[in-house]
């Protein structure tokens, strides 16, 4: 290949060491020819030694010249530069060729590399370096080390020097800007400016040393909500004057927020600490369920169908060749017989094709190729908007939807929709279907279109208040038709007992307590269930939900899983906790000794576990949340996190749980307070206060009683004087004065003369 070197050839870019070893080849374990150099830092002398390996055998060994292969000495002087000098040295044994150049370190110049020049562009200089190491000032700079800027016009007095080419000033301490005409404000100044350095003059509505105190917190932040009025008190402080029904620092807490029925379109209102939350029915959205949810926003109609948003749904208007809820089904156009003079119709995706009889053409084979063809539709035989098609032997009518007959003369049969399915009547009302409508037969306690309103018997019948809890209602004006109606303020588990002054108490059924008999006595307080059973509080009783493997009224009995004799083919059963083990005989295998082939079958591992056959035994790999030899033991129960709120009882296994809520609460996690004020139970304008499984009526002035049905008799205290007749009114009374008397209580004399016979005792 032209390479005359026996052992190796190497090119070195920098020669800085005294010894260079030729690399070891694959076939040799050590360098065969050490190559040694000696050179001075001046570059004037270099000596090369090529020897046998023994010459450099070990430190301190005797180095004999007999071991040298070749000695080469070169003397010369080179200046730093980029050019290389080629040197060849031929000896008796070895030939050496090398090229040499000398380069100064970075930022050093001159023949002896002793002149330093480092470019810079900062406070101490603005220059570059030429090839000889001399400073070259940048544009706009002059002087020693190029630190003096060339003066320009327009700079304020607040500068040290200015720059001519680039037009900027070097400002004095405390000033800034292109012309040094902007003062630096006090450090940390937030909402302030300065007119001289290191000051902080506050903007409008800000104060403090750093102008960081908001003097108009109300205007800046507007913290008061729900119509509250904000008043600035101190810097960064404010006070909200809340309207009636709201409280809290920002008027954010709504008191009885659901009383005004803010949820529209059948939404359910739930009171929160911050106000209320509406649970909207399907098809409605928004904070008050007032926004119709746009079911067309997801573009459900395929194949260019047009979507129409409906209440709680949508409808697709499909092109003629498509049908279905979302226009995804191809219409078989051939069923409508579009081909007039054809022997076959072939349905296509999104269309059809007609195979025409000879002499006919066109998409529907309706164009005659004969000049004397007859138009069978000239007399317009199709009725009720039907479309006529002329055939070779007659015509055919394509009828509108619902119409039938040769000429579309048979009208469609109108199907009566049953408006009572599902039953719209509430509170056990019975629905009766009418023509295009329905009627609800309500129970005696409810009224309204859907029996959703509590009936006020006294609007249509004669009523007499018996006491705080009872009224007598006369239905047809006879004594026999009088019936007594008891107030429902004590709920379904109590009986209202009248007290004096329009007050009342509740007599509770066994198992209930509280002012309104709304609290179910906790029969689980003593933890009667054993073996980890879950106690469910019932009315005046309890029941235990036992974990797997236990039974009995108190979960005190361990279930014997061997009682059903699960082991087949002579296997011996051993009862385990919530499991069993079969000891198989005669080479039978499996969980129940039911197989000759495998230890595993579809029922070996429960709850989705995977069975692995290990010859004489099996192993179940259980999914997350399950354990045990056959994956039948729930590990991390979903009830451990306490998902059931407000005293609800959790029953679960694995990742599934169910909440049994206490009275007054509902929802998947018992988070929703049952609205005990629905339907509204308070009469005569009384306001209902919803509690947990109870309600209270706050009566309008002039009314009393648990449900505000008692009109307070203001005449009971005999306020009218001089034998006047008192007439009771709502929240007041009226006196019918005798002749000669006047005033609200007839205490004034109309004729203040001592000789008047009716005013003998007139008092001045």
XYZ file of C-alpha atoms in Angstrom:
764
model
C 0.000 0.000 0.000
C 3.050 2.281 -0.079
C 3.555 2.390 3.702
C 7.291 1.700 4.360
C 6.937 1.747 8.156
C 7.233 -1.779 9.553
C 5.489 -1.341 12.882
C 3.304 1.759 12.736
C 2.768 5.225 11.258
C 1.288 8.021 13.423
C 0.422 11.695 12.831
C 0.580 14.014 15.884
C -0.898 17.493 15.841
C 0.827 18.864 18.954
C 4.245 17.808 20.222
C 4.358 18.738 23.880
C 5.513 15.644 25.727
C 8.988 14.150 25.989
C 7.932 10.584 25.170
C 5.465 9.339 22.540
C 4.589 5.658 22.381
C 3.384 4.185 19.134
C 0.017 2.466 19.935
C -0.073 -1.288 20.557
C -1.334 -3.368 17.646
C -3.658 -6.340 17.936
C -0.856 -8.847 17.467
C 1.633 -7.193 19.875
C 1.093 -6.858 23.612
C 3.305 -3.772 24.064
C 4.720 -0.915 21.939
C 7.548 -2.335 19.832
C 9.419 0.954 19.208
C 9.402 3.711 21.857
C 9.791 7.150 20.249
C 11.412 9.786 22.503
C 11.824 13.535 21.957
C 13.649 16.243 23.798
C 13.035 19.895 23.043
C 13.592 23.273 24.599
C 10.895 25.869 25.087
C 12.632 28.211 22.669
C 12.059 25.807 19.789
C 15.752 25.802 18.871
C 16.693 22.202 19.599
C 14.976 18.861 19.142
C 16.457 15.408 19.609
C 14.710 12.197 18.533
C 15.571 8.748 19.841
C 14.247 5.531 18.291
C 15.224 2.449 20.297
C 14.342 -1.090 21.195
C 11.831 -1.623 23.995
C 14.483 -2.597 26.521
C 15.923 0.914 26.358
C 12.897 2.206 28.276
C 12.376 -1.023 30.260
C 12.071 0.403 33.732
C 12.960 3.462 35.757
C 16.555 3.429 36.974
C 17.713 0.747 34.528
C 20.976 1.136 32.625
C 20.320 2.566 29.190
C 23.025 1.480 26.763
C 23.509 3.159 23.410
C 23.734 -0.330 21.962
C 19.980 -0.536 22.292
C 19.373 2.599 20.185
C 18.040 2.088 16.692
C 18.519 5.665 15.478
C 19.456 9.069 16.858
C 18.367 12.229 15.089
C 19.337 15.755 16.075
C 17.805 18.890 14.520
C 18.775 22.455 15.339
C 16.878 25.528 14.196
C 14.741 28.549 15.146
C 11.061 29.210 14.219
C 8.788 32.203 14.786
C 5.122 31.768 15.786
C 2.766 31.522 12.817
C 0.377 29.353 10.857
C 2.928 28.031 8.336
C 4.466 24.600 8.872
C 8.141 23.670 8.300
C 8.821 20.199 6.834
C 11.824 18.411 8.322
C 13.204 15.106 6.992
C 15.837 13.078 8.748
C 17.301 9.971 7.110
C 19.607 7.697 9.029
C 21.201 4.370 8.465
C 18.369 2.442 10.016
C 15.339 4.759 10.411
C 13.825 7.582 8.382
C 11.873 10.318 10.200
C 9.702 12.991 8.548
C 7.810 15.638 10.507
C 6.316 19.101 10.064
C 6.572 21.730 12.785
C 4.873 25.063 13.500
C 4.848 27.330 16.569
C 1.614 29.036 17.777
C 1.136 31.397 20.715
C -1.473 30.737 23.365
C -4.786 32.598 22.989
C -4.558 36.369 23.605
C -0.698 36.326 23.319
C 1.211 37.859 20.412
C 4.784 38.583 19.197
C 7.812 36.509 18.215
C 8.286 35.451 21.802
C 4.524 35.222 22.632
C 5.041 37.710 25.434
C 2.582 40.460 24.362
C -0.938 40.112 25.794
C -4.131 41.638 24.305
C -7.623 40.498 25.418
C -10.649 42.104 23.646
C -13.314 43.654 25.893
C -16.461 45.796 25.784
C -17.231 46.942 29.327
C -16.537 49.688 31.812
C -12.749 49.170 31.582
C -12.490 49.329 27.790
C -14.177 48.996 24.406
C -11.658 47.519 21.924
C -10.577 44.520 19.831
C -7.063 43.194 18.995
C -5.320 43.218 15.616
C -2.912 40.505 14.338
C 0.009 42.111 16.137
C -1.756 42.379 19.512
C -2.509 46.101 19.304
C -5.790 47.547 20.704
C -8.329 48.740 18.105
C -11.037 51.022 19.606
C -14.646 50.257 18.776
C -16.722 52.888 16.974
C -17.645 55.781 19.263
C -14.773 55.226 21.715
C -11.300 56.769 22.069
C -8.500 57.350 24.554
C -6.263 54.961 26.444
C -7.907 51.538 26.679
C -10.766 53.115 24.643
C -12.672 54.203 27.770
C -13.572 57.744 26.686
C -16.849 58.169 24.828
C -17.154 60.663 21.992
C -19.436 63.488 23.225
C -22.874 64.047 21.597
C -25.593 66.682 22.031
C -28.865 66.383 23.990
C -27.694 64.618 27.153
C -28.869 66.044 30.452
C -26.564 67.181 33.247
C -27.139 63.885 35.034
C -24.479 62.054 32.985
C -20.814 61.141 33.335
C -20.187 60.897 29.571
C -22.235 60.404 26.433
C -21.768 58.357 23.286
C -21.838 60.002 19.855
C -22.494 57.067 17.549
C -24.947 55.102 19.619
C -26.674 58.046 21.316
C -26.692 56.927 24.944
C -25.525 58.531 28.193
C -23.688 57.041 31.117
C -25.901 58.314 33.952
C -24.991 59.506 37.424
C -26.031 57.417 40.385
C -29.818 57.713 40.902
C -30.697 58.515 37.259
C -31.641 56.379 34.284
C -33.053 56.602 30.765
C -31.659 57.352 27.320
C -30.969 60.997 28.269
C -30.481 60.355 32.019
C -33.677 62.298 32.698
C -35.559 59.574 34.631
C -35.028 59.332 38.374
C -34.758 56.008 40.173
C -37.558 55.597 42.782
C -37.059 54.366 46.319
C -36.253 50.611 46.276
C -39.452 48.574 46.682
C -41.771 51.394 45.583
C -44.893 49.591 44.228
C -47.582 52.063 43.168
C -45.529 55.279 43.201
C -43.290 57.553 41.109
C -40.405 59.949 41.797
C -39.465 63.530 40.886
C -35.964 63.186 42.334
C -33.905 60.062 43.055
C -34.788 57.728 45.907
C -38.289 59.067 46.596
C -41.693 57.326 46.308
C -44.670 59.585 45.564
C -47.865 57.477 45.741
C -50.442 57.228 42.996
C -54.127 57.910 43.681
C -55.737 55.541 46.235
C -52.364 54.159 47.404
C -50.410 54.962 50.577
C -47.614 53.806 52.848
C -43.816 54.210 52.669
C -43.653 51.978 49.590
C -47.096 52.977 48.231
C -48.221 49.375 48.717
C -51.226 50.045 50.972
C -54.544 50.033 49.090
C -56.644 52.985 50.280
C -59.530 52.051 47.968
C -59.749 48.297 48.457
C -63.430 48.372 47.536
C -62.825 49.996 44.168
C -59.769 47.919 43.297
C -60.933 44.444 44.303
C -64.764 44.738 44.595
C -64.850 42.014 47.277
C -68.533 42.235 48.239
C -70.798 39.868 46.305
C -74.547 39.217 46.166
C -75.391 42.939 46.210
C -73.300 43.783 49.279
C -72.183 47.420 49.818
C -68.430 47.881 50.351
C -66.974 50.501 52.738
C -63.227 51.311 52.950
C -62.134 51.284 56.597
C -58.314 51.258 56.804
C -55.512 50.657 54.277
C -56.054 47.174 52.838
C -59.177 46.816 54.999
C -62.892 46.976 54.138
C -66.365 46.155 55.458
C -69.266 44.607 53.499
C -72.819 45.624 54.392
C -74.813 42.593 53.278
C -78.427 42.577 52.043
C -81.033 40.491 53.817
C -80.424 36.782 53.381
C -76.623 36.988 53.060
C -73.777 37.122 55.565
C -70.027 36.580 55.823
C -67.056 38.893 55.310
C -67.822 39.198 51.594
C -71.599 38.501 51.809
C -70.785 35.148 50.232
C -72.800 33.025 52.655
C -76.430 32.661 51.595
C -78.895 32.038 54.410
C -81.629 29.660 53.250
C -80.508 30.240 49.655
C -82.911 27.617 48.323
C -85.974 29.363 49.749
C -86.347 31.480 46.610
C -86.326 28.371 44.385
C -83.372 29.569 42.261
C -83.078 26.334 40.260
C -85.157 26.460 37.086
C -86.557 23.714 34.873
C -87.017 21.172 37.656
C -83.492 21.517 39.065
C -82.899 20.398 42.654
C -81.425 23.028 45.000
C -78.842 22.118 47.673
C -77.742 24.695 50.204
C -73.973 25.144 50.639
C -71.905 27.248 52.993
C -71.201 29.626 50.115
C -74.752 29.727 48.743
C -76.506 27.017 46.801
C -75.875 24.465 44.100
C -78.362 23.283 41.487
C -78.487 19.659 40.393
C -79.892 19.998 36.889
C -82.130 17.456 35.145
C -80.966 16.005 31.837
C -80.905 18.564 29.051
C -80.268 21.621 31.249
C -77.062 23.268 32.385
C -75.712 26.383 34.074
C -75.591 27.520 37.712
C -79.414 27.772 37.892
C -80.295 25.132 35.250
C -81.542 27.934 32.985
C -79.276 27.112 30.064
C -80.533 24.576 27.575
C -77.700 22.117 27.001
C -76.772 22.141 23.328
C -76.740 18.477 22.390
C -75.769 19.509 18.843
C -72.394 20.892 19.964
C -70.742 17.501 19.430
C -72.023 17.335 15.814
C -73.810 13.992 16.291
C -75.456 13.946 12.854
C -73.365 12.096 10.287
C -73.325 12.349 6.490
C -74.135 16.079 6.334
C -77.275 15.681 8.462
C -78.697 18.844 10.062
C -78.912 18.814 13.884
C -81.819 20.458 15.760
C -81.306 20.974 19.487
C -84.297 19.886 21.565
C -85.026 20.030 25.262
C -82.998 17.147 26.723
C -82.076 15.760 23.319
C -81.552 16.426 19.647
C -83.009 15.445 16.289
C -81.167 14.878 13.025
C -82.688 15.900 9.696
C -80.996 13.434 7.362
C -80.414 13.620 3.653
C -82.822 11.366 1.713
C -80.254 8.592 1.330
C -79.532 8.285 5.086
C -81.624 7.502 8.167
C -81.278 6.562 11.824
C -80.912 8.572 15.026
C -77.651 10.113 13.791
C -78.048 9.551 10.008
C -75.614 6.650 10.121
C -77.821 4.042 8.423
C -77.872 3.843 4.645
C -81.418 4.058 3.274
C -82.399 1.300 0.879
C -83.750 3.593 -1.808
C -85.045 0.595 -3.748
C -87.811 0.044 -1.166
C -89.433 3.276 -2.387
C -89.430 1.873 -5.958
C -87.725 4.851 -7.631
C -87.077 2.967 -10.886
C -90.075 3.384 -13.200
C -89.355 1.366 -16.332
C -86.690 -0.999 -15.029
C -86.281 -4.694 -14.429
C -84.006 -4.260 -11.369
C -83.006 -1.715 -8.696
C -79.614 -1.987 -6.963
C -79.087 -0.259 -3.620
C -75.775 1.604 -3.232
C -74.129 3.348 -0.266
C -75.799 6.747 -0.344
C -77.727 6.086 -3.537
C -79.167 3.506 -5.961
C -78.929 2.334 -9.591
C -81.743 1.421 -12.008
C -81.382 -1.231 -14.734
C -83.736 0.144 -17.412
C -85.858 -1.725 -19.909
C -84.899 -1.236 -23.543
C -86.160 2.088 -24.818
C -85.929 3.838 -21.405
C -83.122 5.935 -19.909
C -82.383 8.394 -17.097
C -81.568 7.887 -13.383
C -85.071 6.504 -12.753
C -85.611 5.034 -16.240
C -88.265 7.718 -16.791
C -87.009 9.147 -20.084
C -88.540 7.432 -23.102
C -86.386 6.970 -26.126
C -89.545 6.814 -28.280
C -91.107 9.987 -29.591
C -94.700 8.860 -29.135
C -94.533 8.155 -25.387
C -97.659 8.964 -23.301
C -97.522 11.021 -20.069
C -99.632 8.924 -17.664
C -99.375 11.622 -14.931
C -100.965 14.423 -16.949
C -104.249 14.105 -15.012
C -102.459 14.367 -11.586
C -104.027 11.199 -10.150
C -102.027 11.218 -6.877
C -103.857 12.785 -3.899
C -102.721 14.320 -0.564
C -99.423 15.598 -1.959
C -98.343 12.306 -3.526
C -95.772 12.341 -6.349
C -96.724 10.698 -9.656
C -94.370 8.614 -11.809
C -95.306 7.720 -15.367
C -94.742 4.086 -16.296
C -94.887 2.317 -19.647
C -98.061 0.540 -18.570
C -99.573 3.158 -16.251
C -98.414 5.325 -13.325
C -97.301 5.012 -9.712
C -97.905 7.352 -6.767
C -95.187 8.020 -4.171
C -97.171 8.994 -1.065
C -96.219 11.279 1.812
C -95.430 9.663 5.152
C -98.485 7.894 6.601
C -100.644 7.952 3.459
C -101.338 4.758 1.501
C -103.468 3.518 -1.400
C -103.071 3.531 -5.184
C -103.634 7.288 -5.317
C -102.518 8.045 -1.700
C -106.195 8.376 -0.768
C -105.994 6.495 2.571
C -105.225 8.878 5.433
C -102.846 7.839 8.247
C -104.179 6.513 11.548
C -103.351 8.884 14.406
C -101.903 6.969 17.340
C -102.999 8.338 20.704
C -99.955 8.867 22.972
C -100.478 7.735 26.555
C -99.550 10.827 28.563
C -99.896 8.831 31.785
C -96.850 6.710 30.981
C -94.728 7.400 32.889
C -97.020 8.651 35.637
C -96.614 12.447 35.978
C -98.699 12.601 39.172
C -96.775 13.034 42.425
C -97.573 12.127 46.025
C -99.550 8.963 45.124
C -101.876 10.771 42.721
C -103.655 8.634 40.085
C -103.291 9.623 36.421
C -106.212 9.555 33.970
C -105.467 9.926 30.262
C -107.579 12.426 28.304
C -107.603 13.487 24.667
C -104.270 15.204 24.236
C -103.914 15.727 27.998
C -103.972 14.017 31.390
C -105.682 14.571 34.748
C -104.274 13.766 38.196
C -106.696 12.576 40.890
C -104.832 13.787 43.976
C -105.085 12.468 47.507
C -106.881 14.675 50.002
C -103.707 16.403 51.200
C -102.376 17.571 47.800
C -103.545 19.565 44.780
C -102.247 21.071 41.539
C -101.771 19.771 38.003
C -99.402 17.037 39.204
C -100.461 16.917 42.908
C -97.244 18.706 43.865
C -98.803 21.393 46.104
C -100.035 20.954 49.653
C -103.833 21.474 49.713
C -105.217 24.451 51.613
C -108.609 23.057 52.652
C -109.737 26.404 53.986
C -109.742 28.019 50.526
C -112.652 25.933 49.271
C -114.307 24.762 52.511
C -115.419 26.221 55.798
C -112.663 25.782 58.401
C -112.559 26.232 62.134
C -109.296 26.209 64.083
C -109.697 23.772 66.960
C -106.217 24.193 68.449
C -102.603 24.687 67.358
C -102.485 21.310 65.648
C -106.033 20.684 64.423
C -108.570 22.331 62.147
C -112.149 21.220 61.453
C -113.126 21.200 57.783
C -116.779 21.175 56.654
C -117.161 19.858 53.124
C -120.916 20.263 52.446
C -122.127 22.475 55.254
C -123.446 19.677 57.502
C -122.125 18.572 60.849
C -121.746 14.994 59.647
C -119.342 16.117 56.941
C -116.943 17.722 59.427
C -113.527 16.084 59.592
C -110.451 17.026 61.569
C -107.081 17.501 59.856
C -103.893 17.268 61.908
C -100.786 19.349 61.117
C -97.889 17.401 59.588
C -95.189 19.461 61.312
C -94.147 16.423 63.394
C -93.392 14.427 60.279
C -94.365 10.842 59.535
C -93.109 9.556 62.894
C -94.788 11.977 65.307
C -98.154 13.356 66.375
C -98.771 17.060 66.946
C -100.061 17.958 70.451
C -101.472 21.463 70.883
C -100.240 23.735 73.674
C -101.476 27.117 74.869
C -100.581 30.294 73.036
C -100.471 28.610 69.634
C -97.552 26.406 70.635
C -97.233 22.664 70.180
C -95.155 19.599 71.034
C -94.535 16.370 69.154
C -95.294 12.905 70.585
C -92.845 10.564 68.844
C -93.335 6.963 67.800
C -91.003 4.349 69.352
C -87.517 4.655 67.889
C -87.699 8.409 67.181
C -86.816 11.514 69.157
C -86.146 15.241 68.654
C -88.291 18.364 68.557
C -90.041 17.242 65.365
C -89.547 13.474 65.871
C -86.995 13.726 63.080
C -84.141 11.841 64.737
C -84.050 8.068 64.473
C -82.697 6.666 67.733
C -79.321 5.083 66.932
C -79.808 1.439 67.828
C -76.252 0.726 66.582
C -74.625 2.877 69.279
C -73.709 -0.211 71.334
C -71.950 -1.857 68.307
C -73.960 -5.085 68.558
C -72.584 -6.716 65.369
C -69.695 -9.143 65.861
C -66.914 -10.464 63.585
C -66.532 -7.130 61.777
C -70.184 -6.962 60.736
C -71.705 -3.639 59.644
C -74.638 -2.390 61.719
C -77.581 -0.807 59.868
C -79.863 1.317 62.061
C -83.552 0.647 61.386
C -86.670 2.023 63.072
C -86.501 0.956 66.736
C -84.240 -1.949 65.689
C -81.056 -2.782 63.822
C -79.696 -5.386 61.426
C -76.194 -6.703 60.800
C -74.590 -7.082 57.376
C -72.045 -9.848 57.928
C -68.684 -10.138 56.147
C -68.058 -13.156 53.957
C -67.677 -16.276 56.070
C -69.985 -15.256 58.932
C -73.717 -15.510 59.546
C -76.319 -15.108 62.278
C -78.346 -12.202 63.595
C -75.203 -10.674 65.145
C -72.679 -12.271 62.713
C -71.666 -14.534 65.578
C -71.709 -17.759 63.557
C -68.880 -18.831 61.272
C -70.221 -20.324 58.048
C -69.207 -23.947 57.456
C -68.289 -23.929 53.764
C -68.086 -27.743 53.860
C -71.767 -28.101 54.755
C -72.738 -28.189 51.087
C -70.267 -31.054 50.405
C -68.398 -29.225 47.640
C -65.654 -31.870 47.245
C -66.418 -34.417 44.510
C -65.136 -37.901 43.723
C -64.335 -38.853 47.319
C -62.419 -35.688 48.198
C -62.138 -34.750 51.902
C -63.327 -31.207 52.772
C -61.600 -28.946 55.325
C -63.484 -25.798 56.422
C -61.514 -22.534 56.231
C -62.484 -18.920 56.943
C -64.738 -17.966 54.024
C -63.227 -20.844 52.029
C -62.686 -24.599 51.949
C -59.979 -27.031 50.874
C -60.500 -30.377 49.158
C -57.945 -33.166 49.667
C -58.383 -35.137 46.437
C -57.759 -38.865 45.982
C -57.226 -41.238 43.044
C -55.461 -38.575 40.894
C -58.421 -36.173 40.872
C -57.532 -32.473 40.593
C -59.043 -29.031 40.876
C -60.616 -26.905 43.572
C -63.445 -29.460 44.010
C -61.622 -32.604 42.736
C -63.638 -32.394 39.533
C -60.955 -32.826 36.842
C -58.453 -35.408 35.680
C -56.538 -32.929 33.523
C -55.996 -29.613 35.309
C -56.078 -27.997 38.720
C -57.810 -24.937 37.218
C -61.299 -24.315 35.909
C -63.480 -21.238 35.407
C -64.660 -21.149 39.040
C -61.391 -21.879 40.852
C -60.355 -18.235 41.406
C -63.102 -15.770 42.361
C -63.525 -12.068 41.548
C -61.612 -12.186 38.259
C -58.513 -13.958 39.581
C -56.235 -15.899 37.210
C -55.543 -19.568 37.989
C -52.121 -21.198 37.435
C -51.713 -24.999 37.437
C -48.689 -26.198 39.454
C -49.079 -29.934 38.994
C -50.347 -31.120 42.371
C -51.726 -27.690 43.392
C -52.895 -24.372 41.975
C -52.242 -20.686 42.622
C -54.560 -17.710 42.101
C -53.191 -14.348 40.961
C -55.761 -11.941 42.400
C -56.762 -8.539 40.977
C -56.271 -5.347 42.931
C -58.354 -5.223 46.099
C -58.739 -8.991 46.533
C -56.694 -11.644 48.326
C -56.879 -15.119 49.810
C -56.079 -18.483 48.251
C -58.997 -18.125 45.820
C -59.304 -14.278 45.667
C -62.447 -14.278 47.806
C -61.237 -11.915 50.552
C -61.623 -8.168 50.098
C -58.341 -6.481 51.004
C -58.483 -2.692 50.911
C -62.191 -2.141 51.305
C -63.620 0.876 49.533
C -65.258 1.823 52.850
C -61.908 2.486 54.549
C -61.790 6.043 53.184
C -65.178 6.815 54.758
C -67.009 7.831 51.570
C -70.446 8.055 53.204
C -71.124 11.494 54.688
C -73.492 12.836 57.344
C -73.624 9.614 59.370
C -74.290 7.328 56.403
C -73.350 3.656 56.749
C -70.964 2.190 54.161
C -71.326 -1.376 52.892
C -68.658 -2.476 50.448
C -66.268 -5.084 49.211
C -63.294 -4.551 46.948
C -63.720 -1.370 44.933
C -67.540 -1.138 45.193
C -69.500 0.426 48.034
C -73.078 1.440 48.859
C -74.134 4.149 51.313
C -77.216 3.707 53.504
C -78.170 7.267 54.444
C -79.687 8.545 57.666
C -83.131 10.117 57.484
C -82.908 13.561 55.931
C -80.001 12.791 53.600
C -79.811 11.261 50.137
C -77.461 10.798 47.175
C -74.706 8.260 46.371
C -72.602 9.466 49.333
C -75.422 10.939 51.494
C -74.222 14.465 50.675
C -77.579 15.935 49.666
C -79.973 17.329 52.260
C -83.541 16.184 51.564
C -85.718 19.243 50.996
C -88.289 18.887 53.776
C -89.919 22.117 52.568
C -91.081 20.506 49.331
C -94.002 20.672 48.863
C -94.298 23.968 50.738
C -95.991 23.119 54.089
C -96.525 26.638 55.484
C -99.846 28.472 55.027
C -100.785 32.162 54.861
C -97.433 33.336 53.462
C -95.319 31.601 56.086
C -91.675 30.932 55.214
C -90.365 27.375 55.525
C -86.941 26.752 57.111
C -85.468 23.435 55.945
C -83.542 21.415 58.525
C -82.084 17.928 58.498
C -85.211 15.741 58.346
C -87.376 18.540 59.796
C -88.856 21.915 58.881
C -90.051 24.984 60.740
C -92.593 27.570 59.618
C -91.837 31.233 60.295
C -95.312 32.799 60.203
C -96.294 36.122 58.704
C -97.549 38.784 61.163
C -100.999 37.927 62.462
C -100.668 34.154 62.103
C -99.462 31.411 64.418
C -99.351 27.658 64.796
C -96.913 25.011 63.575
C -97.985 25.547 59.951
C -99.232 29.189 60.279
C -102.904 28.215 59.842
C -104.089 29.998 63.014
C -105.237 33.600 62.541
C -104.332 35.281 65.819
C -107.505 36.750 67.428
C -106.464 40.287 68.350
C -109.960 40.789 69.869
C -109.219 38.263 72.596
C -107.776 40.986 74.853
C -111.000 43.129 74.488
C -109.210 46.226 73.181
C -112.421 48.150 72.320
C -113.847 50.499 74.996
C -117.377 51.559 75.976
C -119.079 48.401 74.758
C -117.761 48.678 71.216
C -117.822 45.563 69.031
C -114.361 44.166 68.119
C -113.865 42.723 64.616
C -110.782 40.512 64.227
C -108.689 41.138 61.106
C -105.388 39.765 59.798
C -102.617 41.095 62.067
C -104.999 43.572 63.660
C -108.545 44.410 64.733
C -111.278 46.996 64.107
C -113.655 48.527 66.686
C -117.300 49.251 65.780
C -117.973 52.169 68.127
C -121.391 53.033 69.625
C -123.003 56.362 68.847
C -121.022 59.282 70.167
C -117.711 57.406 70.381
C -114.729 57.459 68.011
C -111.048 56.617 67.823
C -109.148 53.337 67.224
C -110.536 51.876 70.480
C -113.673 54.096 70.746
C -112.075 55.974 73.620
C -112.781 59.424 72.166
C -116.057 61.380 72.383
C -117.469 62.825 69.204
C -119.411 65.590 71.145
C -117.208 66.801 73.991
C -120.004 68.652 75.858
C -120.820 67.850 79.437
C -124.560 68.101 78.792
C -124.494 65.485 76.042
C -126.214 62.386 77.307
C -123.677 59.983 75.848
C -120.554 61.810 77.030
C -121.305 62.523 80.689
C -117.986 61.120 81.757
C -115.859 62.856 79.142
C -112.266 63.170 80.176
C -110.274 66.175 79.085
